Coordinates of C-alpha atoms in Angstrom, one line a residue:
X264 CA 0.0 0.0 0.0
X265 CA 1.7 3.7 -0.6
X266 CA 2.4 5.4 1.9
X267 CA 0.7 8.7 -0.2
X268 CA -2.6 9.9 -1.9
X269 CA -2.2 12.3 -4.7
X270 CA -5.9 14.3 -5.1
X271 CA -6.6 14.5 -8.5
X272 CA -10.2 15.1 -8.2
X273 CA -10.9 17.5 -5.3
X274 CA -15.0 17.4 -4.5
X275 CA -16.6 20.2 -6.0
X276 CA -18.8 21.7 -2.9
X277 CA -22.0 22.5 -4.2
X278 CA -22.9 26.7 -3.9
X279 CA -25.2 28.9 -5.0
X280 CA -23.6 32.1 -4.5
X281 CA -20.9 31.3 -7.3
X282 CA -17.8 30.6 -4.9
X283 CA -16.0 28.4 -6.3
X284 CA -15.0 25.8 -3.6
X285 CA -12.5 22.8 -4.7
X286 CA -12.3 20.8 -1.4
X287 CA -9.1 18.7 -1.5
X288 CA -8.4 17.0 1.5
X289 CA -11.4 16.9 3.9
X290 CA -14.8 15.1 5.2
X291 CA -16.3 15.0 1.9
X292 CA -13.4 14.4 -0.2
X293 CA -11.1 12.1 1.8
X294 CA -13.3 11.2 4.8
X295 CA -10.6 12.9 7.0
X296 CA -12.0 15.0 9.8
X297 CA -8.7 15.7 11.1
X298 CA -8.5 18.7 8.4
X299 CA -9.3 20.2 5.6
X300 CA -7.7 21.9 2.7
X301 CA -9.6 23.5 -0.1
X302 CA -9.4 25.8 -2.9
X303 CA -11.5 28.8 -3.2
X304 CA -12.1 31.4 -5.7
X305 CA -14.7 34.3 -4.0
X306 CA -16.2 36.5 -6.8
X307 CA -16.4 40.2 -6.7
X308 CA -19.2 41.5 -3.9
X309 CA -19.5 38.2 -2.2
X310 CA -19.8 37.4 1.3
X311 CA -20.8 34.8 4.1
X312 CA -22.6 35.1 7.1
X313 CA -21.1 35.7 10.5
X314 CA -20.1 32.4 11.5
X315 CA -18.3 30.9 15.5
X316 CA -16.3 27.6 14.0
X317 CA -15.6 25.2 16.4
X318 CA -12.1 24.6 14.5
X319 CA -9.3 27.4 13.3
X320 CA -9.2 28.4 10.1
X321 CA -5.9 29.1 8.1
X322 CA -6.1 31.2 5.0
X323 CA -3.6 32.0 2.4
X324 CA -4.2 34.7 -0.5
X325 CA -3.2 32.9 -3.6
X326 CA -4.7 36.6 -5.7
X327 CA -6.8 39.6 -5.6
X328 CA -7.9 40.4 -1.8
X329 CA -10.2 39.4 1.1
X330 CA -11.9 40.6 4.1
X331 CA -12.3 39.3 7.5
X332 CA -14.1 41.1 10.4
X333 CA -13.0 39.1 13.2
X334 CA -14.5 39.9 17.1
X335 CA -15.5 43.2 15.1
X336 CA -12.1 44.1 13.6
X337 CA -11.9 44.7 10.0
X338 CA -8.7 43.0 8.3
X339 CA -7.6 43.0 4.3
X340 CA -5.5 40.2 3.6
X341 CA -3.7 41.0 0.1
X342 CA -1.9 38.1 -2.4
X343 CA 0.7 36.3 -0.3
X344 CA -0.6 36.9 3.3
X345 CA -1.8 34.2 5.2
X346 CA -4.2 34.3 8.7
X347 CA -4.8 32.1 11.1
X348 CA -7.9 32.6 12.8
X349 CA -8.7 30.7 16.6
X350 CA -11.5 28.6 16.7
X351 CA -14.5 29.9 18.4
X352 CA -14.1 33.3 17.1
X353 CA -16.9 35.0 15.4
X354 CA -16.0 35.9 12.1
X355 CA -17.4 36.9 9.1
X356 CA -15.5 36.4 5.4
X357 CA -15.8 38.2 2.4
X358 CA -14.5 40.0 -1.2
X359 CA -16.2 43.2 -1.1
X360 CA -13.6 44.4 -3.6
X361 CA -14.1 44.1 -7.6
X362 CA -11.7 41.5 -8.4
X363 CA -12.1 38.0 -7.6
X364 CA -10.3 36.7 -4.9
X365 CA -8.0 33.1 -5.0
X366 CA -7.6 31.3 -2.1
X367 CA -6.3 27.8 0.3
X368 CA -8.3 27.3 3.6
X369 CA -7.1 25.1 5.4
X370 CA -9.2 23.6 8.8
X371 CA -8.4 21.8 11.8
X372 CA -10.2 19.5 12.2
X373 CA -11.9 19.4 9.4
X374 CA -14.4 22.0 8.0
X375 CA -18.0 20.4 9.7
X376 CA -21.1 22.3 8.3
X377 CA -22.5 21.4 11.5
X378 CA -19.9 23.0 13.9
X379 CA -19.5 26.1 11.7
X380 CA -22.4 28.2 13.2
X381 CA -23.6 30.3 10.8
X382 CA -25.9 33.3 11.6
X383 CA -28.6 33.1 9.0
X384 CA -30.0 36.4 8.7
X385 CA -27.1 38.8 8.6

């Protein structure tokens, strides 16, 4: 058996608010729930809800930018910057900017729909 796994065919999470999210390594792709790694391409003017993850999130700009307000602090991460954000922080994501905005997130454990905690509504 290798010792390896080479992801050639990253499950496509299924949106409606045309982020592209290419999960790599993760629940639904690898049946991992130690972590997740995914690729993500937010378009221009979109955004999430404010959300309190159970698990930190690690994000690295690959292109364009993207905004986090975090505990109520606005922050701008630009191409090449990377944050780490603690789990059980309330945080809300998003590319309010007019160029699309390429990105890894990577979880631990594992992005869980049902320990993200989404505020519907906002």
């Amino acid at each position: 058996m290798k010792k390896y796994f080479i992801q050639k065919s990253p499950f496509v999470v299924p949106t409606t608010d045309g982020k592209l999210i290419e999960e790599h390594h993760g629940i639904p792709a690898t049946g991992n729930s130690a972590i997740s790694i995914a690729h993500m391409i937010a378009p221009p003017h979109w955004s999430e809800p404010f959300q309190t993850p159970e698990f930190e999130e690690y994000t690295y700009v690959i292109s364009g930018k993207k905004q986090f307000i975090i505990e109520g602090e606005t922050v701008i991460l630009e191409a090449g910057q990377s944050i780490k954000i603690e789990k059980n922080t309330r945080v809300q994501y998003s590319n309010p900017f007019e160029d699309p905005c390429e990105y890894i997130a990577i979880c631990t454990p594992a992005f869980d729909f049902n320990k993200v905690h989404r505020e519907e509504g906002e």
